[in-house]
Short mmCIF file of C-alpha atoms and ligand atoms in Angstrom, two decimals:
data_model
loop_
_atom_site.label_atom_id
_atom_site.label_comp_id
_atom_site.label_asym_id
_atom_site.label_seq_id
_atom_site.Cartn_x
_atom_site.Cartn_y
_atom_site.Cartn_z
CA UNK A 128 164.98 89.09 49.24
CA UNK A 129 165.67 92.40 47.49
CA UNK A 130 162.77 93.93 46.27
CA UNK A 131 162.99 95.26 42.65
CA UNK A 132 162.82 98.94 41.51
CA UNK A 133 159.18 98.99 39.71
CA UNK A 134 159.41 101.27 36.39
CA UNK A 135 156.37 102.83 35.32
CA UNK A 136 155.17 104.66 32.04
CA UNK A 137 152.79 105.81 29.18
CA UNK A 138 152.56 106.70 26.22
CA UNK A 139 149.66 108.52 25.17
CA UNK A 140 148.19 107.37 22.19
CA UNK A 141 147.41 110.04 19.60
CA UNK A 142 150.09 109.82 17.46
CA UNK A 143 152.57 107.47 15.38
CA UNK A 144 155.81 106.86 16.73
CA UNK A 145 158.92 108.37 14.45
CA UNK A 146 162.35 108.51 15.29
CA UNK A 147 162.81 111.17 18.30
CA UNK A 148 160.31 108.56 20.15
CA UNK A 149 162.17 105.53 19.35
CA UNK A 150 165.53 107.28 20.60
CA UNK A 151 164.39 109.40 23.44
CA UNK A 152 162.03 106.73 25.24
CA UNK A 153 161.23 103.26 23.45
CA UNK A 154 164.64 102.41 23.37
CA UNK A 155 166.05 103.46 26.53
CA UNK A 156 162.90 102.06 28.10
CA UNK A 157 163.13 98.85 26.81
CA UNK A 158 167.09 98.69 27.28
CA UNK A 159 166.13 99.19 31.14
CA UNK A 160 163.62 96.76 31.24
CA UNK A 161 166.44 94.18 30.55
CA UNK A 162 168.19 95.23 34.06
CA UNK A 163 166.86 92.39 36.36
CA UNK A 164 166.37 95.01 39.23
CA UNK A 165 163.97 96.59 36.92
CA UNK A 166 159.78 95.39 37.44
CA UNK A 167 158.58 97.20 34.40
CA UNK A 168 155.12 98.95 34.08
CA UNK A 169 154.70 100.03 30.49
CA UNK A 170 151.10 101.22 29.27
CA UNK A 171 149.14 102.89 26.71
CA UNK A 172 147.87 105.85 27.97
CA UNK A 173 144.40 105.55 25.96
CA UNK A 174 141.98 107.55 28.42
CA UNK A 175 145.03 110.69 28.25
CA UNK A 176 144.37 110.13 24.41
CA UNK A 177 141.10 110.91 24.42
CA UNK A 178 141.71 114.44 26.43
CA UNK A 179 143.65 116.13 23.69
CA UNK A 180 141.87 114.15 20.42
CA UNK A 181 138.34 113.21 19.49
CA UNK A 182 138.94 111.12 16.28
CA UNK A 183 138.21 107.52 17.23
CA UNK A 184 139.91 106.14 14.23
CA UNK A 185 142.60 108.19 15.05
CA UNK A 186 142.60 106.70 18.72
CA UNK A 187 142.86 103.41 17.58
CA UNK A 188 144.94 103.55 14.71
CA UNK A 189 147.85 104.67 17.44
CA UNK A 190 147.07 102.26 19.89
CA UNK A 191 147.78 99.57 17.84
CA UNK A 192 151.02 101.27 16.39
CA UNK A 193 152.18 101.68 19.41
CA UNK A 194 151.86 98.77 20.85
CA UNK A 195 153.29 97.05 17.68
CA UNK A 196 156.34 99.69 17.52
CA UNK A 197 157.55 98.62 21.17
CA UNK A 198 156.59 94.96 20.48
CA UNK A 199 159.20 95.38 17.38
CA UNK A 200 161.88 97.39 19.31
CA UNK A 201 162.21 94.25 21.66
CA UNK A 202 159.75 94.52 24.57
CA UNK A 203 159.95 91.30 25.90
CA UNK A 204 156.38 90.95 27.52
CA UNK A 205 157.36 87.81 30.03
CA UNK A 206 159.43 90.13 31.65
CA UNK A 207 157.56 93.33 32.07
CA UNK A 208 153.74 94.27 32.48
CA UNK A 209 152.47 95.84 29.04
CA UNK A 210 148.67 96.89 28.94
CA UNK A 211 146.39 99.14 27.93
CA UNK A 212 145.44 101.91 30.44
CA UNK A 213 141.55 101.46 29.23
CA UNK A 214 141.83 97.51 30.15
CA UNK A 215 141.89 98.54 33.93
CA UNK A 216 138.85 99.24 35.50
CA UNK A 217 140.51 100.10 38.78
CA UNK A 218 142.30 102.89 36.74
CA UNK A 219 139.07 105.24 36.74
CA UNK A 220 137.97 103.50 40.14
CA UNK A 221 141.10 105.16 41.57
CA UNK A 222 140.64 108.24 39.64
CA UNK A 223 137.74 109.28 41.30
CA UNK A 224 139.04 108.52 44.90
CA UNK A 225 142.21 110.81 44.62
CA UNK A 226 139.77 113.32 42.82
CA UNK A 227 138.00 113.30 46.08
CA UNK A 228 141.05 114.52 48.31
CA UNK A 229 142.94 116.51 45.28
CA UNK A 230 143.11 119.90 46.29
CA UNK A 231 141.59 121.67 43.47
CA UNK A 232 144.14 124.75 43.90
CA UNK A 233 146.76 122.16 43.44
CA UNK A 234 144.93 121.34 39.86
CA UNK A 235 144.65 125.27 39.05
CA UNK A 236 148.56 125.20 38.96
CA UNK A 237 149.14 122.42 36.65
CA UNK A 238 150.97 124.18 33.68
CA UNK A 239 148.94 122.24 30.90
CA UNK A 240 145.99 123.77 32.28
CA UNK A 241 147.72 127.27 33.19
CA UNK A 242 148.66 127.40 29.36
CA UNK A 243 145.29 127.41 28.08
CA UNK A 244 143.46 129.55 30.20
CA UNK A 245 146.86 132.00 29.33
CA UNK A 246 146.25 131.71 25.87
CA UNK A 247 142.57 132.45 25.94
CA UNK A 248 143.45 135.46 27.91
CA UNK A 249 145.39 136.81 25.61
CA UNK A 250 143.46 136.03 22.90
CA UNK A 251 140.64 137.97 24.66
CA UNK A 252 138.49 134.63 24.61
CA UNK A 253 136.30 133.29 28.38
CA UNK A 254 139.51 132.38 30.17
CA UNK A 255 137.84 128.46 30.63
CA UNK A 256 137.00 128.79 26.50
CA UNK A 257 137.38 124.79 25.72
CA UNK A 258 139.01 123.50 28.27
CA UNK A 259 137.57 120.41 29.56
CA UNK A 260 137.12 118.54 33.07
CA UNK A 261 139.37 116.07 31.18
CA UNK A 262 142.53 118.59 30.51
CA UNK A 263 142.07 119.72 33.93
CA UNK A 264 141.80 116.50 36.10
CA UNK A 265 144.47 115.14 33.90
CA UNK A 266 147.40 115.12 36.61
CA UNK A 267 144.84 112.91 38.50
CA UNK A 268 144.40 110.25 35.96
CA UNK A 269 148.28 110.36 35.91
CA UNK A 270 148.54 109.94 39.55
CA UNK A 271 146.32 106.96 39.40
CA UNK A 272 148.65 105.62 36.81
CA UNK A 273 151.19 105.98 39.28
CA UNK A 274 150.09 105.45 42.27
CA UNK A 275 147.69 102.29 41.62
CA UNK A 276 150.87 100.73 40.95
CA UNK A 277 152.89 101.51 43.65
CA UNK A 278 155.83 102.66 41.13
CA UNK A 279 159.19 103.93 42.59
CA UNK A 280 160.67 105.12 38.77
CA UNK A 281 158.64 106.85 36.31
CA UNK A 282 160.33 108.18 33.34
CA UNK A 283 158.94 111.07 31.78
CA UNK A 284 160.18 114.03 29.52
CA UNK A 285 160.61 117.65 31.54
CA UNK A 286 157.20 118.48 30.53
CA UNK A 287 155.86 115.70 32.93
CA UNK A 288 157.76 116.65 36.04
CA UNK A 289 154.99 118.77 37.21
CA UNK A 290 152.20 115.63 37.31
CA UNK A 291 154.88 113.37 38.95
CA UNK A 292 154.84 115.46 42.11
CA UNK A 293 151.28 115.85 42.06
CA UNK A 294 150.86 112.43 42.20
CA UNK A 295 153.46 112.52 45.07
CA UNK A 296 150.99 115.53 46.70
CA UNK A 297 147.46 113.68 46.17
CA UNK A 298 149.18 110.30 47.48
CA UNK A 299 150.76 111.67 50.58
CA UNK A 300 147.36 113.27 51.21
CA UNK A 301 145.40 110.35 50.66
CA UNK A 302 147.96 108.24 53.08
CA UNK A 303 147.47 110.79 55.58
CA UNK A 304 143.73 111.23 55.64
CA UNK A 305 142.70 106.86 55.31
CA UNK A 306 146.24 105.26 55.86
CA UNK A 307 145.79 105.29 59.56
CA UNK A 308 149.69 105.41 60.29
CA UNK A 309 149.76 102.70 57.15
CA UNK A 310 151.52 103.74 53.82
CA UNK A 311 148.98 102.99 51.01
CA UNK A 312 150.75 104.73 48.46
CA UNK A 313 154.55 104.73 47.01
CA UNK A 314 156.01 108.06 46.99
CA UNK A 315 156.88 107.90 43.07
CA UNK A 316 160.46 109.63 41.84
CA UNK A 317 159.99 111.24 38.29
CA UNK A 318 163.18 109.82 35.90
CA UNK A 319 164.60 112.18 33.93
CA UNK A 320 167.42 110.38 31.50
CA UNK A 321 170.03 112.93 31.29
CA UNK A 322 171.86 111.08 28.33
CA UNK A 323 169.38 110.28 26.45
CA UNK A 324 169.68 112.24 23.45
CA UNK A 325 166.55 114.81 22.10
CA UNK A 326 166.66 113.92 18.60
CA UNK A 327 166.31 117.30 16.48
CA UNK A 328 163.88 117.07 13.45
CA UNK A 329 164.39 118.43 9.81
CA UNK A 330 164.67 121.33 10.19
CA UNK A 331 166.99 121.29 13.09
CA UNK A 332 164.15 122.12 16.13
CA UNK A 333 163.33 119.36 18.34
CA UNK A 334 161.62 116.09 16.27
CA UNK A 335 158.56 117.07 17.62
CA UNK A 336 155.29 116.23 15.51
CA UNK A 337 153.54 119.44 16.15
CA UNK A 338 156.41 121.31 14.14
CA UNK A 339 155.92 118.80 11.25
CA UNK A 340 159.62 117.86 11.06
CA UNK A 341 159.98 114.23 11.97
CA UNK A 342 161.46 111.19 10.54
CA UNK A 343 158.98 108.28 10.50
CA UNK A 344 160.24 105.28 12.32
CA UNK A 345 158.60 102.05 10.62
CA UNK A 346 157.10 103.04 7.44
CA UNK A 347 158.73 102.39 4.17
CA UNK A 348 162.24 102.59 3.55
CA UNK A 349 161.21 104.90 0.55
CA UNK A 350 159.24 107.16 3.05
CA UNK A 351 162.44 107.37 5.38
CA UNK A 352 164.81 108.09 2.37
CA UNK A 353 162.19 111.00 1.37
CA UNK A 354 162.36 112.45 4.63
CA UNK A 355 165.99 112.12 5.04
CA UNK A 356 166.07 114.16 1.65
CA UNK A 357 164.36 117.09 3.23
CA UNK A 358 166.64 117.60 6.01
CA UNK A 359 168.19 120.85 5.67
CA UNK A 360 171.87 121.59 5.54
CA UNK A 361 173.73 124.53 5.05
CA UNK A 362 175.05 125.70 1.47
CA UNK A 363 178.43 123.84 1.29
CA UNK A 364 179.29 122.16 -1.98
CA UNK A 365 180.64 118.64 -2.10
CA UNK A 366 184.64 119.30 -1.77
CA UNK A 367 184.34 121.66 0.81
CA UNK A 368 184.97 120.24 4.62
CA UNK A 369 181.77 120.39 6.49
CA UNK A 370 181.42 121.28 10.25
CA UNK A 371 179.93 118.31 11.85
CA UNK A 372 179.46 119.74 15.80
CA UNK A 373 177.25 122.09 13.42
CA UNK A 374 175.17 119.69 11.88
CA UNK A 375 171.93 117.92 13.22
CA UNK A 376 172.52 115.55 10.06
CA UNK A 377 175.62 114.39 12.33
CA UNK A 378 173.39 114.72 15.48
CA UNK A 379 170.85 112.32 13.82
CA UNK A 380 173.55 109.40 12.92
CA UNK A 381 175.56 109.42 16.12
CA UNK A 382 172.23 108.54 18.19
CA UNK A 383 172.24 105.57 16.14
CA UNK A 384 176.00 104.75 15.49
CA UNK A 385 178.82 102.91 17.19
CA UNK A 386 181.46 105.21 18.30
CA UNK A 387 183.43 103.67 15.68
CA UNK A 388 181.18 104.82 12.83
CA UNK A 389 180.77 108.20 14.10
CA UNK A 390 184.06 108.96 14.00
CA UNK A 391 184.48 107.67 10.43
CA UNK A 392 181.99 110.11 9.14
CA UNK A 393 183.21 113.23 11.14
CA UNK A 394 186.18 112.39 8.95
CA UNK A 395 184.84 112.25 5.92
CA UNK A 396 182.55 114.65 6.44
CA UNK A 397 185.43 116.88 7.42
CA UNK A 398 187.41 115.85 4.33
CA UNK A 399 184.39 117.55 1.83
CA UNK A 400 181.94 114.78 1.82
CA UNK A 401 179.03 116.10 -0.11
CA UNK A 402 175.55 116.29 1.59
CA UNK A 403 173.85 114.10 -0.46
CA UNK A 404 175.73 111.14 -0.30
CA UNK A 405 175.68 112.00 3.51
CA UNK A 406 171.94 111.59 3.73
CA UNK A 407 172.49 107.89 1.86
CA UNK A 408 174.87 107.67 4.28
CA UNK A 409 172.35 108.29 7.38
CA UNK A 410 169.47 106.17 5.30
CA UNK A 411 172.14 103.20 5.26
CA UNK A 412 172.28 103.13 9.25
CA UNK A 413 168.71 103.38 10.31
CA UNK A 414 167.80 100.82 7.79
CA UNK A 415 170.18 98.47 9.04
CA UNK A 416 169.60 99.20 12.37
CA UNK A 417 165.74 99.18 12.04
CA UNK A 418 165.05 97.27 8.84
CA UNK A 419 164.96 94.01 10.83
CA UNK A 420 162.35 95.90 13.81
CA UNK A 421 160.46 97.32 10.79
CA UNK A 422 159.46 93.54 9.47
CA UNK A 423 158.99 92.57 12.75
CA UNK A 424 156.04 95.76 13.20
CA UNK A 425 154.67 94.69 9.67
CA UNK A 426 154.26 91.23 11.43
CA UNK A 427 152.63 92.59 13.75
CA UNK A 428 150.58 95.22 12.51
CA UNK A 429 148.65 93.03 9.90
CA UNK A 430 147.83 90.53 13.38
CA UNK A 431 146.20 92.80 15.53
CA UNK A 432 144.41 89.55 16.85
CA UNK A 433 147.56 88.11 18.60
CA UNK A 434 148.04 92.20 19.59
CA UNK A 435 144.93 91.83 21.36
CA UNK A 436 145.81 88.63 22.89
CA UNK A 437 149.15 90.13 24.51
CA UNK A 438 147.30 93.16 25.53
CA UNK A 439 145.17 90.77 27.23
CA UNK A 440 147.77 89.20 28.76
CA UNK A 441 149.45 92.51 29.89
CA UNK A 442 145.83 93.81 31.74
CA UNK A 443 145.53 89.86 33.27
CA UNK A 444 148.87 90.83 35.13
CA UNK A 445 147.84 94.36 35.63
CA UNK A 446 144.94 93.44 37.30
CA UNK A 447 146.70 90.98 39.55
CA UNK A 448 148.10 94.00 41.33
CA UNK A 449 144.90 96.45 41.02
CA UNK A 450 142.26 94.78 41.95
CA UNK A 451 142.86 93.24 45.25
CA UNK A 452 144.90 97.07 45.73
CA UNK A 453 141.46 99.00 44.96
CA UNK A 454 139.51 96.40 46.97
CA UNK A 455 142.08 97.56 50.26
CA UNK A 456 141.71 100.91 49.12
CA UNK A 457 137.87 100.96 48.66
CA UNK A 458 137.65 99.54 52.73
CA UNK A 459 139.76 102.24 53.70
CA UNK A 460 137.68 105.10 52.30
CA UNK A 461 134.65 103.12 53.93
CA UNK A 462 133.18 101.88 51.10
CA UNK A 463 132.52 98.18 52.47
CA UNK A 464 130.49 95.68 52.33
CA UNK A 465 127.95 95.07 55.02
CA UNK A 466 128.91 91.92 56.20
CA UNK A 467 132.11 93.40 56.49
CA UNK A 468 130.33 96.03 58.48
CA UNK A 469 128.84 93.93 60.93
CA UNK A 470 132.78 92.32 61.86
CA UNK A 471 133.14 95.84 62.55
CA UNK A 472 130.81 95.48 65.08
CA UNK A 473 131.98 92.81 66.42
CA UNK A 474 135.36 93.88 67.02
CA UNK A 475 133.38 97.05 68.85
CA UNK A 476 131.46 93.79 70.89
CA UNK A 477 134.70 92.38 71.46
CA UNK A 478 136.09 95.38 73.13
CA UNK A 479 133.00 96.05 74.95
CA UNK A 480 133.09 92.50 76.69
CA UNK A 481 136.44 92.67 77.50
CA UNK A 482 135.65 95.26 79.16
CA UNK A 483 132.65 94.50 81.07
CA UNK A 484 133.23 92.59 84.02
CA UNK A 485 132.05 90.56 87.22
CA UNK A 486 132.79 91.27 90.47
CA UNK A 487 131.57 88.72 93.39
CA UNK A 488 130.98 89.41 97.14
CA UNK A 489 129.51 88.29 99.79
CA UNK A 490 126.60 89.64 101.99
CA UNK A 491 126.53 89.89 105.56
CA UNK A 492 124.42 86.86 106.18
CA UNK A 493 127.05 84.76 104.45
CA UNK A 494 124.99 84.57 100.98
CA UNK A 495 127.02 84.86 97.76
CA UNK A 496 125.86 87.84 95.12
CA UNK A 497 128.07 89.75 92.18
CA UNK A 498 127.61 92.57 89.97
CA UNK A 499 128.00 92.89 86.41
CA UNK A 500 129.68 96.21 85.65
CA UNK A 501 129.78 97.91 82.36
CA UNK A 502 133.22 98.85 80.49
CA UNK A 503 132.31 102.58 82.33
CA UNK A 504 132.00 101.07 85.60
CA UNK A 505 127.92 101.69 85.52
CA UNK A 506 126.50 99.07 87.18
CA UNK A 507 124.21 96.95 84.52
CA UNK A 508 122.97 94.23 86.96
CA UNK A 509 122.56 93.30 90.76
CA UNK A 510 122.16 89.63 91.53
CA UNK A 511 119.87 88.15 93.80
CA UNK A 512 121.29 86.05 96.63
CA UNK A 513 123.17 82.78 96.36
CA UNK A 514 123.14 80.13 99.34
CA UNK A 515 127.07 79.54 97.80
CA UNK A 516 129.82 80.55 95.94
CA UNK A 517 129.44 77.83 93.20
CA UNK A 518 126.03 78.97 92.58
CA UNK A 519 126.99 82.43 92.24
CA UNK A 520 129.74 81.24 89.76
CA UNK A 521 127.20 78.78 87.79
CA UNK A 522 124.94 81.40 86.90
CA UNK A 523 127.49 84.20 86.13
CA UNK A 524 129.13 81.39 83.75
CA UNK A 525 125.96 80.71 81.88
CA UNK A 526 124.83 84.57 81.54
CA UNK A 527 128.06 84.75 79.27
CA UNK A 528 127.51 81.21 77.64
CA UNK A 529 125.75 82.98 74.64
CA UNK A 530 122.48 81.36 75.34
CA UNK A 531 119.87 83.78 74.31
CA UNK A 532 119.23 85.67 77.39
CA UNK A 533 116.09 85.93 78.89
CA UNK A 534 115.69 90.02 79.63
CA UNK A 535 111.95 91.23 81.13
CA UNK A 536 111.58 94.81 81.25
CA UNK A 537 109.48 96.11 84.23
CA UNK A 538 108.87 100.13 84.38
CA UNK A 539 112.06 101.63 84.54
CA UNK A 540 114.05 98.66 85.28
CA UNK A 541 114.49 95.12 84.03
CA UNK A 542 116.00 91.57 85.15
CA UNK A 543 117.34 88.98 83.90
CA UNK A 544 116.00 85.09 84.27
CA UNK A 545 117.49 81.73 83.87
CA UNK A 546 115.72 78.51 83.82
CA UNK A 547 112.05 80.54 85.06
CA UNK A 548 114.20 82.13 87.88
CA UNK A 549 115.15 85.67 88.15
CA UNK A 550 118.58 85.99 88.63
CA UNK A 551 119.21 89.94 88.44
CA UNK A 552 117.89 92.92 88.55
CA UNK A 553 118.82 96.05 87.07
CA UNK A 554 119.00 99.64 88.70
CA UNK A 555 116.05 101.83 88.23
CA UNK A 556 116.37 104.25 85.05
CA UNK A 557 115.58 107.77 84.58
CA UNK A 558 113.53 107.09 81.37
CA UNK A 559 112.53 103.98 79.33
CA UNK A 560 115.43 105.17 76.59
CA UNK A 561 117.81 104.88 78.98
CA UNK A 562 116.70 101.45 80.40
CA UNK A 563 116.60 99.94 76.83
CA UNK A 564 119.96 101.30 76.41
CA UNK A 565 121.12 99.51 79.47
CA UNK A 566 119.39 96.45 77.94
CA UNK A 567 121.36 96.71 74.63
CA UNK A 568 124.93 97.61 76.79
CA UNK A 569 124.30 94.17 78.88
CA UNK A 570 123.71 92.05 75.85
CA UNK A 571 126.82 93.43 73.61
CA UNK A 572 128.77 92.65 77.43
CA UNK A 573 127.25 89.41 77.62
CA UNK A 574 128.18 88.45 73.61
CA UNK A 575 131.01 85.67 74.07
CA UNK A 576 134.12 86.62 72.21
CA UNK A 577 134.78 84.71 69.06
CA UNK A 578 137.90 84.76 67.44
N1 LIG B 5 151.22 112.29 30.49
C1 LIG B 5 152.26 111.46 29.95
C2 LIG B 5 152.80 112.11 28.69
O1 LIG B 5 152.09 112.80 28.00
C3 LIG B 5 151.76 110.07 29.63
C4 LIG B 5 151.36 109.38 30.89
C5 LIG B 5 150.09 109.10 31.29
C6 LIG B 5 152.23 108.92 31.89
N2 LIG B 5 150.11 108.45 32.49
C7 LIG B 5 151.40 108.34 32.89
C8 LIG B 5 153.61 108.94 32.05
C9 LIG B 5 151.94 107.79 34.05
C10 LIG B 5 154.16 108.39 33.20
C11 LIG B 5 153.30 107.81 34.18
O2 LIG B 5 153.95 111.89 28.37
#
């Protein structure tokens, strides 16, 4: 059996998908979930959400956007696991365990968390002026994403390097300190997709929403054909051949064109094709390659019911893998039940009364008498004397029968009876601590061994 490469990422949910999203991870991610080496983890990173926003209409609004927009693009949810972050319990759960044996210098370096406290510095403001526990424990939610999963791939942007190999950091730590030679954790690989194309925005910068230049992905087809009106090009009149390795117009259409239809329009963009008929151009494409995707997230979007339902579905499977994960994780750490407790003990007991033992010998006047010896070699009991061997071996055989044992303790020493006979006798004790220590050492030894 070869075991599949597992694939896992979020998407944190503040915002509305547009364009530079859909080409830079949606669609690459859902193109490898196809590969049938690939055991996708896909999620919506709601609890990263709610670090960097505090509108709960907000919050939800994008959660169920983007789980609709990668519904649309083709996520086929038989194949991979699709959930909501918030839906797993053992997320958190986790959280807090890997919080326990992050080193907090480690957090200090994150550069998320660097950025602010540089910016308040500069800005003359309390260097910690509104950064929360959230912004700063961040990479440890992440590494619970990560790591709760046991995920060999995760595919981030450059910007998310940094929390992959924290995750590697508080894992390997975690293995090392409760693992006891065992592996708990996956060392995860961060995925950077050199081909896939950074879509640039308006305006020519990175399609990034916080400089305000995007294309939106599934609204309207007038909405797109607005924004694909403001995208700025340089002066050239129609007539006059235009330099397409210079234009992010060109840029946009080839991340969504055959090769065939790229070259077409270098051509005719070299030949003096005028800039506005270029931008109908560019509207024609992405509507026929998303028109049919944008239905599909209308669909969707007015049934957030059957949304809910997959989401469901997606945390069912989740949880298949967490729970019983968190519940191995939770022993390790010590937090256990008591009854698993006591098979602790019992495993202690085992040892203990393996290695207790009898020895047998015989006295000069030809009776038969043994010794029961502790796992230290202390002597715990003395027998009396035996007219024969088989007598000798009778009662040593029912002292370890498990019968409750019948133990009198006299001064400093005790003995032990069968059947209203005393049997053996202990050595004398220095204190009465010590003798009911002996007591408790004889009946652990005594304690038959059950498998
Ligand atoms: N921090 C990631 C981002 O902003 C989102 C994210 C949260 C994530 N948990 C993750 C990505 C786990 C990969 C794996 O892009």
């Amino acid at each position: 059996m070869t075991t599949r490469t597992r694939i896992l990422t979020g998407i944190t949910t503040t915002g509305t998908p547009h364009l530079g999203n859909y080409a830079g991870a949606i669609r690459p991610a859902i193109v490898a979930s196809r590969d049938s080496n690939a055991d996708s983890f896909y999620f919506l990173a709601d609890y990263h959400a709610l670090i960097k926003c505090d509108d709960p209409l907000r919050i939800q609004r994008s959660r169920l956007e983007i789980a609709a927009t990668w519904l649309a693009g083709g996520l086929d949810v038989d194949r991979v696991t699709f959930y909501r972050q918030s839906d797993i319990p053992e997320i958190p759960e986790l959280t807090w365990l890997l919080t326990c044996v992050a080193a907090k210098g480690l957090l200090n370096r994150a550069h998320a968390y660097k950025a602010s406290v540089d910016k308040n510095v500069e800005t003359g403001e309390d260097p910690d002026a509104g950064i929360t526990m959230g912004l700063y424990s961040y990479p440890v939610l992440m590494a619970a994403d990560i790591l709760m999963f046991n995920a060999h791939k995760v595919p981030v942007g450059r910007d998310q390097i940094q929390h992959v190999e924290m995750a590697r950091d508080i894992g390997q730590r975690f293995n090392h300190l409760f693992g006891q030679g065992k592996e708990f954790f996956t060392m995860p690989e961060a995925l950077i997709e050199e081909s896939v194309a950074t879509l640039p925005g308006l305006d020519g910068r990175k399609m990034s929403k916080s400089y305000d230049n995007t294309i939106p992905l599934f609204s309207s087809a007038k909405e797109m054909k607005d924004a694909i009106s403001r995208i700025v090009t340089d002066s050239r009149a129609p007539g006059e051949a235009k330099d397409p390795d210079n234009s992010h117009l060109f840029t946009l259409f080839q991340a969504f064109a055959t090769p065939a239809q790229s070259d077409e329009f270098r051509s005719e963009l070299l030949q003096g094709l005028g800039w506005g008929e270029a931008k109908n151009r560019l509207f024609q494409l992405l509507d026929n390659e998303l028109g049919e995707s944008r239905e599909r997230y209308n669909l969707l979007i007015e049934r957030p019911a059957d949304l809910e339902d997959i989401l469901q579905h997606g945390a069912k499977k989740a949880r298949a893998v967490a729970t019983p994960f968190l519940n191995e994780l939770r022993e390790a750490v010590g937090l256990r039940s008591f009854v698993a407790q006591t098979q602790v003990a019992a495993t202690t007991r085992k040892k203990a009364a393996k290695a207790a033992r009898f020895v047998s010998f015989r006295e000069d006047d030809g009776s038969f008498r043994f010794r029961l010896l502790a796992a230290d070699g202390e002597q715990l009991l003395l027998s009396r004397n035996f007219a024969d061997g088989k007598t000798a071996g009778q009662v040593t055989k029912q002292l370890q029968s498990g019968q409750a044992l019948d133990v009198r303790s006299e001064a400093l020493s005790f003995s032990v009876w069968l059947e209203g006979e005393c049997v053996a006798d202990s050595p004398t004790f220095a204190d009465s601590t010590a003798r009911d220590a002996a007591i408790e050492a004889l009946r652990i030894a005594l304690t038959p061994i059950q498998e």
